[in-house]
RNA sequence: AGGCGGAUAGCUCAAUUGGGAGAGCGCUGCUUUUACAAGGCAGAGGUCACAGGUUCGAUCCCUGUUCCGCCUACCA
């Protein structure tokens, strides 16, 4: 090669584009199970197809890329497997918004056409994030790109669902679940975000049925649900009230009499008045108390969280009260009930009280406890082995501190509600024989936000489902041929829980599965430890008989200026692509790596990125200087014959390599980055290059620079 | 309510097992001598949140306090 004249300053755009092309043309990132070397595999946490790359991805992916390229340099058989997630509710919301802008709606299209529309949307703009990932220089094996709803993965979902059902680990039942009245679907416990709000504690007089002059004062934060009360509880050891157990009180605003029960679990002697109303259909504690005392569940809100007048009628509510409350949402029903109680002199007092309000993690709407038939995974039998795997070190969580977090949650885990009343997702493979279940179906017209309608099928909780990988043709019980399929789809996280083996070809026995499972490392943020990591461990152990990964590295969260979590719906996302355009991709990636120290969240400062842009430029110019001085003879002298600066820099180089290696082994990307920075800038450039300038006219040194260039370029990018 | 983490230079953040406190950006002065002014050299700037304790010695270990953040939670 002659003497190419490099530009005086580093131009990331041109250089990045060139290298990116070389990489993909040469197929450097393509993995094969037959390649030599010990396998090293990372499956990427699949970003939502709706998404575009945000700084959190940039951090998460940069860390993985560092590990991947580092292991590749060590000669391991490396696979970095990319993909995207169908993100049920989130994606459905995005497409629904588009429809709304066109004056259409999900309901007006109907299920089939709506799903087609989502696929269409996915085809046109769903891969935005993938091209952005490529722009970030991620060295994934792009030939193996997967999607949680592609054929192979859907097959895996079916297989898992049916087997779990056959093992008795999936069941259907009517339970109180978290319901988002806007998304019109059930949510799992962890899909609810809690927020402290200022509320009030209402003290309400419930007169005794046989002695109207005496009353039990009940304290509640939700007076609007009282019309669904089916009992009042006191503590069995409470000297004030225990003699009342077994008697009845009149429920204000109604003609109903409800029993007083003793319940030591529900009632806290210290709190409020010591008397608690029990509303089994609208409160989780009360639901359980209702189970204990075999109480009726009276639902007074409908699926839009509006007062259901018809149900109030069944519940013996006074006629004028029904008219006053008809169709009111919770927020309006509460002050209305308060006023009605006041009119009747049933309200003793109201005091301030802070309480936690549950909100939908996708749309921030206030979630209501709602009684409905849903599908659940019986989780305890899956959780136990998943706890053991972490306890005995088969899976190591880094930083270690999160281990207790994981264990604590797993030990107290509750059954997982996996059915969602939306359209976009894996439809539950359950069918109901029409003749066997006659009378157990209910269809109702559903009005969406656009006032156009579609029908929804509700199947009674006591119906008998047939769970199979494909639609049954003949009912095993009655020989009938007509079936209705369950309309629910699965929680998005159900398919992502299979990700480490479904992407490798399971349930087929593929060479990939054999070579790369268990995968090596999982890199993720803390926010999806329970959503995703815990469930992968449970299902990996269940279906592969081995852990899905050996190490879990949990990195910091990138926050915005106010320390808030960045999220698409909040619109406070910093665009990494913009930053990359301004300072270069390597500058961004190096910045993120250098800030990835454990135990602290990252607040991204632009000045910092600029500093590392300068660093990239420094490297560029070191290379430029070297090329300008490469003319002339080069000899690889024996160590003893090398000049002092040469020997010194080579020894420093080797120490740096060792240091960086050990830091990477410890997942200390910040320290690895700093070691590189210090060596390259302050030792190699400041001292070595300056020292050899006088001798460069002659011969001795210049193969040192060559080795160093390659080291730098590959290690950090 | 419980659990965890943080508090270090003007700003964003480091500091390997207890011993001299660092980087980037910003700031001051000098420097345009052919790798790089996105550079080089020199420098200012810190009661390491607060109060105790252990120790020959504490930013680091222990106790308590204050402030901030996060996670979990059914106190009606």
mmCIF file with all atom_site columns, N, CA and C in Angstrom, chain A residues 206 218 225-234 246-252 254 256-262 266 276-283 285-300 311 314-317 371:
data_model
loop_
_atom_site.group_PDB
_atom_site.id
_atom_site.type_symbol
_atom_site.label_atom_id
_atom_site.label_alt_id
_atom_site.label_comp_id
_atom_site.label_asym_id
_atom_site.label_entity_id
_atom_site.label_seq_id
_atom_site.pdbx_PDB_ins_code
_atom_site.Cartn_x
_atom_site.Cartn_y
_atom_site.Cartn_z
_atom_site.occupancy
_atom_site.B_iso_or_equiv
_atom_site.pdbx_formal_charge
_atom_site.auth_seq_id
_atom_site.auth_comp_id
_atom_site.auth_asym_id
_atom_site.auth_atom_id
_atom_site.pdbx_PDB_model_num
ATOM 1   N N  . UNK A 1 206 ? -73.289 2.217   59.046 1.00 0.00 ? 206 UNK A N  1
ATOM 2   C CA . UNK A 1 206 ? -74.080 1.070   58.610 1.00 0.00 ? 206 UNK A CA 1
ATOM 3   C C  . UNK A 1 206 ? -74.947 0.661   59.805 1.00 0.00 ? 206 UNK A C  1
ATOM 4   N N  . UNK A 1 218 ? -68.082 2.146   59.265 1.00 0.00 ? 218 UNK A N  1
ATOM 5   C CA . UNK A 1 218 ? -67.161 1.478   58.349 1.00 0.00 ? 218 UNK A CA 1
ATOM 6   C C  . UNK A 1 218 ? -66.287 2.535   57.681 1.00 0.00 ? 218 UNK A C  1
ATOM 7   N N  . UNK A 1 225 ? -67.993 1.800   45.671 1.00 0.00 ? 225 UNK A N  1
ATOM 8   C CA . UNK A 1 225 ? -68.160 0.357   45.492 1.00 0.00 ? 225 UNK A CA 1
ATOM 9   C C  . UNK A 1 225 ? -69.071 -0.250  46.551 1.00 0.00 ? 225 UNK A C  1
ATOM 10  N N  . UNK A 1 226 ? -69.537 0.563   47.500 1.00 0.00 ? 226 UNK A N  1
ATOM 11  C CA . UNK A 1 226 ? -70.277 -0.003  48.631 1.00 0.00 ? 226 UNK A CA 1
ATOM 12  C C  . UNK A 1 226 ? -71.572 -0.697  48.202 1.00 0.00 ? 226 UNK A C  1
ATOM 13  N N  . UNK A 1 227 ? -72.080 -0.282  47.037 1.00 0.00 ? 227 UNK A N  1
ATOM 14  C CA . UNK A 1 227 ? -73.326 -0.906  46.589 1.00 0.00 ? 227 UNK A CA 1
ATOM 15  C C  . UNK A 1 227 ? -73.098 -2.369  46.211 1.00 0.00 ? 227 UNK A C  1
ATOM 16  N N  . UNK A 1 228 ? -71.833 -2.729  46.109 1.00 0.00 ? 228 UNK A N  1
ATOM 17  C CA . UNK A 1 228 ? -71.500 -4.129  45.848 1.00 0.00 ? 228 UNK A CA 1
ATOM 18  C C  . UNK A 1 228 ? -71.090 -4.865  47.114 1.00 0.00 ? 228 UNK A C  1
ATOM 19  N N  . UNK A 1 229 ? -71.243 -4.239  48.257 1.00 0.00 ? 229 UNK A N  1
ATOM 20  C CA . UNK A 1 229 ? -70.880 -4.899  49.516 1.00 0.00 ? 229 UNK A CA 1
ATOM 21  C C  . UNK A 1 229 ? -71.753 -6.125  49.747 1.00 0.00 ? 229 UNK A C  1
ATOM 22  N N  . UNK A 1 230 ? -71.148 -7.186  50.254 1.00 0.00 ? 230 UNK A N  1
ATOM 23  C CA . UNK A 1 230 ? -71.961 -8.338  50.621 1.00 0.00 ? 230 UNK A CA 1
ATOM 24  C C  . UNK A 1 230 ? -71.718 -8.751  52.066 1.00 0.00 ? 230 UNK A C  1
ATOM 25  N N  . UNK A 1 231 ? -70.870 -7.986  52.768 1.00 0.00 ? 231 UNK A N  1
ATOM 26  C CA . UNK A 1 231 ? -70.667 -8.234  54.195 1.00 0.00 ? 231 UNK A CA 1
ATOM 27  C C  . UNK A 1 231 ? -69.871 -7.087  54.789 1.00 0.00 ? 231 UNK A C  1
ATOM 28  N N  . UNK A 1 232 ? -69.794 -7.054  56.097 1.00 0.00 ? 232 UNK A N  1
ATOM 29  C CA . UNK A 1 232 ? -68.900 -6.163  56.806 1.00 0.00 ? 232 UNK A CA 1
ATOM 30  C C  . UNK A 1 232 ? -68.067 -7.040  57.724 1.00 0.00 ? 232 UNK A C  1
ATOM 31  N N  . UNK A 1 233 ? -66.767 -6.733  57.791 1.00 0.00 ? 233 UNK A N  1
ATOM 32  C CA . UNK A 1 233 ? -65.895 -7.570  58.613 1.00 0.00 ? 233 UNK A CA 1
ATOM 33  C C  . UNK A 1 233 ? -65.377 -6.784  59.816 1.00 0.00 ? 233 UNK A C  1
ATOM 34  N N  . UNK A 1 234 ? -65.278 -7.477  60.942 1.00 0.00 ? 234 UNK A N  1
ATOM 35  C CA . UNK A 1 234 ? -64.613 -6.935  62.122 1.00 0.00 ? 234 UNK A CA 1
ATOM 36  C C  . UNK A 1 234 ? -63.607 -7.974  62.577 1.00 0.00 ? 234 UNK A C  1
ATOM 37  N N  . UNK A 1 246 ? -72.153 -12.202 63.250 1.00 0.00 ? 246 UNK A N  1
ATOM 38  C CA . UNK A 1 246 ? -73.331 -13.045 63.057 1.00 0.00 ? 246 UNK A CA 1
ATOM 39  C C  . UNK A 1 246 ? -74.602 -12.232 62.898 1.00 0.00 ? 246 UNK A C  1
ATOM 40  N N  . UNK A 1 247 ? -74.590 -10.988 63.366 1.00 0.00 ? 247 UNK A N  1
ATOM 41  C CA . UNK A 1 247 ? -75.771 -10.140 63.162 1.00 0.00 ? 247 UNK A CA 1
ATOM 42  C C  . UNK A 1 247 ? -75.676 -9.457  61.792 1.00 0.00 ? 247 UNK A C  1
ATOM 43  N N  . UNK A 1 248 ? -76.653 -8.619  61.506 1.00 0.00 ? 248 UNK A N  1
ATOM 44  C CA . UNK A 1 248 ? -76.674 -8.009  60.179 1.00 0.00 ? 248 UNK A CA 1
ATOM 45  C C  . UNK A 1 248 ? -76.743 -6.488  60.259 1.00 0.00 ? 248 UNK A C  1
ATOM 46  N N  . UNK A 1 249 ? -76.239 -5.867  59.183 1.00 0.00 ? 249 UNK A N  1
ATOM 47  C CA . UNK A 1 249 ? -76.405 -4.418  59.074 1.00 0.00 ? 249 UNK A CA 1
ATOM 48  C C  . UNK A 1 249 ? -77.183 -4.111  57.794 1.00 0.00 ? 249 UNK A C  1
ATOM 49  N N  . UNK A 1 250 ? -77.828 -2.926  57.806 1.00 0.00 ? 250 UNK A N  1
ATOM 50  C CA . UNK A 1 250 ? -78.494 -2.462  56.589 1.00 0.00 ? 250 UNK A CA 1
ATOM 51  C C  . UNK A 1 250 ? -77.471 -1.694  55.767 1.00 0.00 ? 250 UNK A C  1
ATOM 52  N N  . UNK A 1 251 ? -77.358 -2.045  54.506 1.00 0.00 ? 251 UNK A N  1
ATOM 53  C CA . UNK A 1 251 ? -76.446 -1.311  53.645 1.00 0.00 ? 251 UNK A CA 1
ATOM 54  C C  . UNK A 1 251 ? -77.113 -0.007  53.221 1.00 0.00 ? 251 UNK A C  1
ATOM 55  N N  . UNK A 1 252 ? -76.531 1.121   53.580 1.00 0.00 ? 252 UNK A N  1
ATOM 56  C CA . UNK A 1 252 ? -77.132 2.403   53.215 1.00 0.00 ? 252 UNK A CA 1
ATOM 57  C C  . UNK A 1 252 ? -77.361 2.497   51.713 1.00 0.00 ? 252 UNK A C  1
ATOM 58  N N  . UNK A 1 254 ? -79.605 1.210   50.102 1.00 0.00 ? 254 UNK A N  1
ATOM 59  C CA . UNK A 1 254 ? -80.242 0.012   49.562 1.00 0.00 ? 254 UNK A CA 1
ATOM 60  C C  . UNK A 1 254 ? -81.235 -0.538  50.576 1.00 0.00 ? 254 UNK A C  1
ATOM 61  N N  . UNK A 1 256 ? -80.917 -3.667  51.299 1.00 0.00 ? 256 UNK A N  1
ATOM 62  C CA . UNK A 1 256 ? -80.261 -4.937  51.532 1.00 0.00 ? 256 UNK A CA 1
ATOM 63  C C  . UNK A 1 256 ? -79.728 -5.047  52.955 1.00 0.00 ? 256 UNK A C  1
ATOM 64  N N  . UNK A 1 257 ? -79.780 -6.258  53.479 1.00 0.00 ? 257 UNK A N  1
ATOM 65  C CA . UNK A 1 257 ? -79.145 -6.535  54.771 1.00 0.00 ? 257 UNK A CA 1
ATOM 66  C C  . UNK A 1 257 ? -77.969 -7.463  54.530 1.00 0.00 ? 257 UNK A C  1
ATOM 67  N N  . UNK A 1 258 ? -76.828 -7.106  55.101 1.00 0.00 ? 258 UNK A N  1
ATOM 68  C CA . UNK A 1 258 ? -75.632 -7.937  54.888 1.00 0.00 ? 258 UNK A CA 1
ATOM 69  C C  . UNK A 1 258 ? -75.059 -8.336  56.239 1.00 0.00 ? 258 UNK A C  1
ATOM 70  N N  . UNK A 1 259 ? -74.407 -9.501  56.278 1.00 0.00 ? 259 UNK A N  1
ATOM 71  C CA . UNK A 1 259 ? -73.922 -10.034 57.554 1.00 0.00 ? 259 UNK A CA 1
ATOM 72  C C  . UNK A 1 259 ? -72.642 -9.351  58.051 1.00 0.00 ? 259 UNK A C  1
ATOM 73  N N  . UNK A 1 260 ? -72.453 -9.434  59.348 1.00 0.00 ? 260 UNK A N  1
ATOM 74  C CA . UNK A 1 260 ? -71.186 -9.029  59.953 1.00 0.00 ? 260 UNK A CA 1
ATOM 75  C C  . UNK A 1 260 ? -70.379 -10.299 60.194 1.00 0.00 ? 260 UNK A C  1
ATOM 76  N N  . UNK A 1 261 ? -69.177 -10.334 59.648 1.00 0.00 ? 261 UNK A N  1
ATOM 77  C CA . UNK A 1 261 ? -68.351 -11.529 59.812 1.00 0.00 ? 261 UNK A CA 1
ATOM 78  C C  . UNK A 1 261 ? -67.079 -11.172 60.572 1.00 0.00 ? 261 UNK A C  1
ATOM 79  N N  . UNK A 1 262 ? -66.477 -12.169 61.151 1.00 0.00 ? 262 UNK A N  1
ATOM 80  C CA . UNK A 1 262 ? -65.195 -11.968 61.818 1.00 0.00 ? 262 UNK A CA 1
ATOM 81  C C  . UNK A 1 262 ? -64.080 -12.423 60.890 1.00 0.00 ? 262 UNK A C  1
ATOM 82  N N  . UNK A 1 266 ? -58.291 -9.893  57.091 1.00 0.00 ? 266 UNK A N  1
ATOM 83  C CA . UNK A 1 266 ? -58.654 -8.658  56.404 1.00 0.00 ? 266 UNK A CA 1
ATOM 84  C C  . UNK A 1 266 ? -58.576 -7.439  57.319 1.00 0.00 ? 266 UNK A C  1
ATOM 85  N N  . UNK A 1 276 ? -64.614 -3.130  58.364 1.00 0.00 ? 276 UNK A N  1
ATOM 86  C CA . UNK A 1 276 ? -64.308 -3.040  56.942 1.00 0.00 ? 276 UNK A CA 1
ATOM 87  C C  . UNK A 1 276 ? -65.474 -3.582  56.125 1.00 0.00 ? 276 UNK A C  1
ATOM 88  N N  . UNK A 1 277 ? -65.840 -2.840  55.104 1.00 0.00 ? 277 UNK A N  1
ATOM 89  C CA . UNK A 1 277 ? -66.849 -3.383  54.201 1.00 0.00 ? 277 UNK A CA 1
ATOM 90  C C  . UNK A 1 277 ? -66.191 -4.396  53.276 1.00 0.00 ? 277 UNK A C  1
ATOM 91  N N  . UNK A 1 278 ? -66.944 -5.411  52.898 1.00 0.00 ? 278 UNK A N  1
ATOM 92  C CA . UNK A 1 278 ? -66.385 -6.410  51.983 1.00 0.00 ? 278 UNK A CA 1
ATOM 93  C C  . UNK A 1 278 ? -67.112 -6.336  50.649 1.00 0.00 ? 278 UNK A C  1
ATOM 94  N N  . UNK A 1 279 ? -66.307 -6.037  49.594 1.00 0.00 ? 279 UNK A N  1
ATOM 95  C CA . UNK A 1 279 ? -66.855 -5.897  48.248 1.00 0.00 ? 279 UNK A CA 1
ATOM 96  C C  . UNK A 1 279 ? -66.118 -6.875  47.348 1.00 0.00 ? 279 UNK A C  1
ATOM 97  N N  . UNK A 1 280 ? -66.497 -8.127  47.338 1.00 0.00 ? 280 UNK A N  1
ATOM 98  C CA . UNK A 1 280 ? -65.679 -9.167  46.702 1.00 0.00 ? 280 UNK A CA 1
ATOM 99  C C  . UNK A 1 280 ? -65.450 -8.961  45.212 1.00 0.00 ? 280 UNK A C  1
ATOM 100 N N  . UNK A 1 281 ? -66.341 -8.251  44.544 1.00 0.00 ? 281 UNK A N  1
ATOM 101 C CA . UNK A 1 281 ? -66.189 -8.115  43.099 1.00 0.00 ? 281 UNK A CA 1
ATOM 102 C C  . UNK A 1 281 ? -65.349 -6.906  42.702 1.00 0.00 ? 281 UNK A C  1
ATOM 103 N N  . UNK A 1 282 ? -64.928 -6.107  43.677 1.00 0.00 ? 282 UNK A N  1
ATOM 104 C CA . UNK A 1 282 ? -64.214 -4.887  43.296 1.00 0.00 ? 282 UNK A CA 1
ATOM 105 C C  . UNK A 1 282 ? -62.972 -4.596  44.115 1.00 0.00 ? 282 UNK A C  1
ATOM 106 N N  . UNK A 1 283 ? -62.506 -5.582  44.833 1.00 0.00 ? 283 UNK A N  1
ATOM 107 C CA . UNK A 1 283 ? -61.290 -5.373  45.613 1.00 0.00 ? 283 UNK A CA 1
ATOM 108 C C  . UNK A 1 283 ? -60.610 -6.719  45.840 1.00 0.00 ? 283 UNK A C  1
ATOM 109 N N  . UNK A 1 285 ? -58.467 -7.843  48.158 1.00 0.00 ? 285 UNK A N  1
ATOM 110 C CA . UNK A 1 285 ? -58.550 -8.403  49.514 1.00 0.00 ? 285 UNK A CA 1
ATOM 111 C C  . UNK A 1 285 ? -59.936 -8.927  49.794 1.00 0.00 ? 285 UNK A C  1
ATOM 112 N N  . UNK A 1 286 ? -60.894 -8.124  49.367 1.00 0.00 ? 286 UNK A N  1
ATOM 113 C CA . UNK A 1 286 ? -62.273 -8.496  49.629 1.00 0.00 ? 286 UNK A CA 1
ATOM 114 C C  . UNK A 1 286 ? -62.655 -9.754  48.856 1.00 0.00 ? 286 UNK A C  1
ATOM 115 N N  . UNK A 1 287 ? -62.063 -9.908  47.694 1.00 0.00 ? 287 UNK A N  1
ATOM 116 C CA . UNK A 1 287 ? -62.325 -11.114 46.907 1.00 0.00 ? 287 UNK A CA 1
ATOM 117 C C  . UNK A 1 287 ? -61.934 -12.343 47.713 1.00 0.00 ? 287 UNK A C  1
ATOM 118 N N  . UNK A 1 288 ? -60.742 -12.265 48.307 1.00 0.00 ? 288 UNK A N  1
ATOM 119 C CA . UNK A 1 288 ? -60.269 -13.411 49.097 1.00 0.00 ? 288 UNK A CA 1
ATOM 120 C C  . UNK A 1 288 ? -61.102 -13.596 50.360 1.00 0.00 ? 288 UNK A C  1
ATOM 121 N N  . UNK A 1 289 ? -61.455 -12.482 50.975 1.00 0.00 ? 289 UNK A N  1
ATOM 122 C CA . UNK A 1 289 ? -62.315 -12.579 52.154 1.00 0.00 ? 289 UNK A CA 1
ATOM 123 C C  . UNK A 1 289 ? -63.653 -13.196 51.754 1.00 0.00 ? 289 UNK A C  1
ATOM 124 N N  . UNK A 1 290 ? -64.127 -12.823 50.578 1.00 0.00 ? 290 UNK A N  1
ATOM 125 C CA . UNK A 1 290 ? -65.374 -13.378 50.081 1.00 0.00 ? 290 UNK A CA 1
ATOM 126 C C  . UNK A 1 290 ? -65.284 -14.882 49.903 1.00 0.00 ? 290 UNK A C  1
ATOM 127 N N  . UNK A 1 291 ? -64.131 -15.349 49.433 1.00 0.00 ? 291 UNK A N  1
ATOM 128 C CA . UNK A 1 291 ? -63.897 -16.783 49.301 1.00 0.00 ? 291 UNK A CA 1
ATOM 129 C C  . UNK A 1 291 ? -63.986 -17.456 50.668 1.00 0.00 ? 291 UNK A C  1
ATOM 130 N N  . UNK A 1 292 ? -63.355 -16.824 51.657 1.00 0.00 ? 292 UNK A N  1
ATOM 131 C CA . UNK A 1 292 ? -63.309 -17.425 52.996 1.00 0.00 ? 292 UNK A CA 1
ATOM 132 C C  . UNK A 1 292 ? -64.694 -17.532 53.615 1.00 0.00 ? 292 UNK A C  1
ATOM 133 N N  . UNK A 1 293 ? -65.523 -16.543 53.337 1.00 0.00 ? 293 UNK A N  1
ATOM 134 C CA . UNK A 1 293 ? -66.830 -16.531 53.984 1.00 0.00 ? 293 UNK A CA 1
ATOM 135 C C  . UNK A 1 293 ? -67.959 -16.902 53.028 1.00 0.00 ? 293 UNK A C  1
ATOM 136 N N  . UNK A 1 294 ? -67.566 -17.375 51.837 1.00 0.00 ? 294 UNK A N  1
ATOM 137 C CA . UNK A 1 294 ? -68.549 -17.808 50.846 1.00 0.00 ? 294 UNK A CA 1
ATOM 138 C C  . UNK A 1 294 ? -69.588 -16.720 50.566 1.00 0.00 ? 294 UNK A C  1
ATOM 139 N N  . UNK A 1 295 ? -69.085 -15.557 50.259 1.00 0.00 ? 295 UNK A N  1
ATOM 140 C CA . UNK A 1 295 ? -69.975 -14.427 50.010 1.00 0.00 ? 295 UNK A CA 1
ATOM 141 C C  . UNK A 1 295 ? -70.263 -14.301 48.520 1.00 0.00 ? 295 UNK A C  1
ATOM 142 N N  . UNK A 1 296 ? -71.411 -13.729 48.239 1.00 0.00 ? 296 UNK A N  1
ATOM 143 C CA . UNK A 1 296 ? -71.790 -13.459 46.864 1.00 0.00 ? 296 UNK A CA 1
ATOM 144 C C  . UNK A 1 296 ? -70.898 -12.356 46.303 1.00 0.00 ? 296 UNK A C  1
ATOM 145 N N  . UNK A 1 297 ? -70.627 -12.429 44.977 1.00 0.00 ? 297 UNK A N  1
ATOM 146 C CA . UNK A 1 297 ? -69.855 -11.370 44.338 1.00 0.00 ? 297 UNK A CA 1
ATOM 147 C C  . UNK A 1 297 ? -70.794 -10.512 43.528 1.00 0.00 ? 297 UNK A C  1
ATOM 148 N N  . UNK A 1 298 ? -70.963 -9.296  43.969 1.00 0.00 ? 298 UNK A N  1
ATOM 149 C CA . UNK A 1 298 ? -71.885 -8.390  43.287 1.00 0.00 ? 298 UNK A CA 1
ATOM 150 C C  . UNK A 1 298 ? -71.099 -7.374  42.478 1.00 0.00 ? 298 UNK A C  1
ATOM 151 N N  . UNK A 1 299 ? -71.235 -7.454  41.165 1.00 0.00 ? 299 UNK A N  1
ATOM 152 C CA . UNK A 1 299 ? -70.499 -6.552  40.303 1.00 0.00 ? 299 UNK A CA 1
ATOM 153 C C  . UNK A 1 299 ? -71.370 -5.345  39.996 1.00 0.00 ? 299 UNK A C  1
ATOM 154 N N  . UNK A 1 300 ? -70.889 -4.159  40.216 1.00 0.00 ? 300 UNK A N  1
ATOM 155 C CA . UNK A 1 300 ? -71.742 -3.000  39.930 1.00 0.00 ? 300 UNK A CA 1
ATOM 156 C C  . UNK A 1 300 ? -71.162 -2.104  38.839 1.00 0.00 ? 300 UNK A C  1
ATOM 157 N N  . UNK A 1 311 ? -77.340 -3.993  37.038 1.00 0.00 ? 311 UNK A N  1
ATOM 158 C CA . UNK A 1 311 ? -76.825 -4.791  38.149 1.00 0.00 ? 311 UNK A CA 1
ATOM 159 C C  . UNK A 1 311 ? -77.206 -4.183  39.492 1.00 0.00 ? 311 UNK A C  1
ATOM 160 N N  . UNK A 1 314 ? -80.519 -5.524  40.441 1.00 0.00 ? 314 UNK A N  1
ATOM 161 C CA . UNK A 1 314 ? -80.435 -6.861  41.032 1.00 0.00 ? 314 UNK A CA 1
ATOM 162 C C  . UNK A 1 314 ? -79.952 -6.781  42.471 1.00 0.00 ? 314 UNK A C  1
ATOM 163 N N  . UNK A 1 315 ? -79.206 -5.722  42.786 1.00 0.00 ? 315 UNK A N  1
ATOM 164 C CA . UNK A 1 315 ? -78.595 -5.646  44.106 1.00 0.00 ? 315 UNK A CA 1
ATOM 165 C C  . UNK A 1 315 ? -79.430 -4.865  45.106 1.00 0.00 ? 315 UNK A C  1
ATOM 166 N N  . UNK A 1 316 ? -80.706 -4.736  44.814 1.00 0.00 ? 316 UNK A N  1
ATOM 167 C CA . UNK A 1 316 ? -81.656 -4.072  45.720 1.00 0.00 ? 316 UNK A CA 1
ATOM 168 C C  . UNK A 1 316 ? -81.242 -2.647  46.090 1.00 0.00 ? 316 UNK A C  1
ATOM 169 N N  . UNK A 1 317 ? -80.773 -1.933  45.136 1.00 0.00 ? 317 UNK A N  1
ATOM 170 C CA . UNK A 1 317 ? -80.436 -0.539  45.395 1.00 0.00 ? 317 UNK A CA 1
ATOM 171 C C  . UNK A 1 317 ? -81.695 0.298   45.168 1.00 0.00 ? 317 UNK A C  1
ATOM 172 N N  . UNK A 1 371 ? -64.100 -8.600  37.678 1.00 0.00 ? 371 UNK A N  1
ATOM 173 C CA . UNK A 1 371 ? -64.370 -10.028 37.787 1.00 0.00 ? 371 UNK A CA 1
ATOM 174 C C  . UNK A 1 371 ? -64.663 -10.581 36.403 1.00 0.00 ? 371 UNK A C  1
#
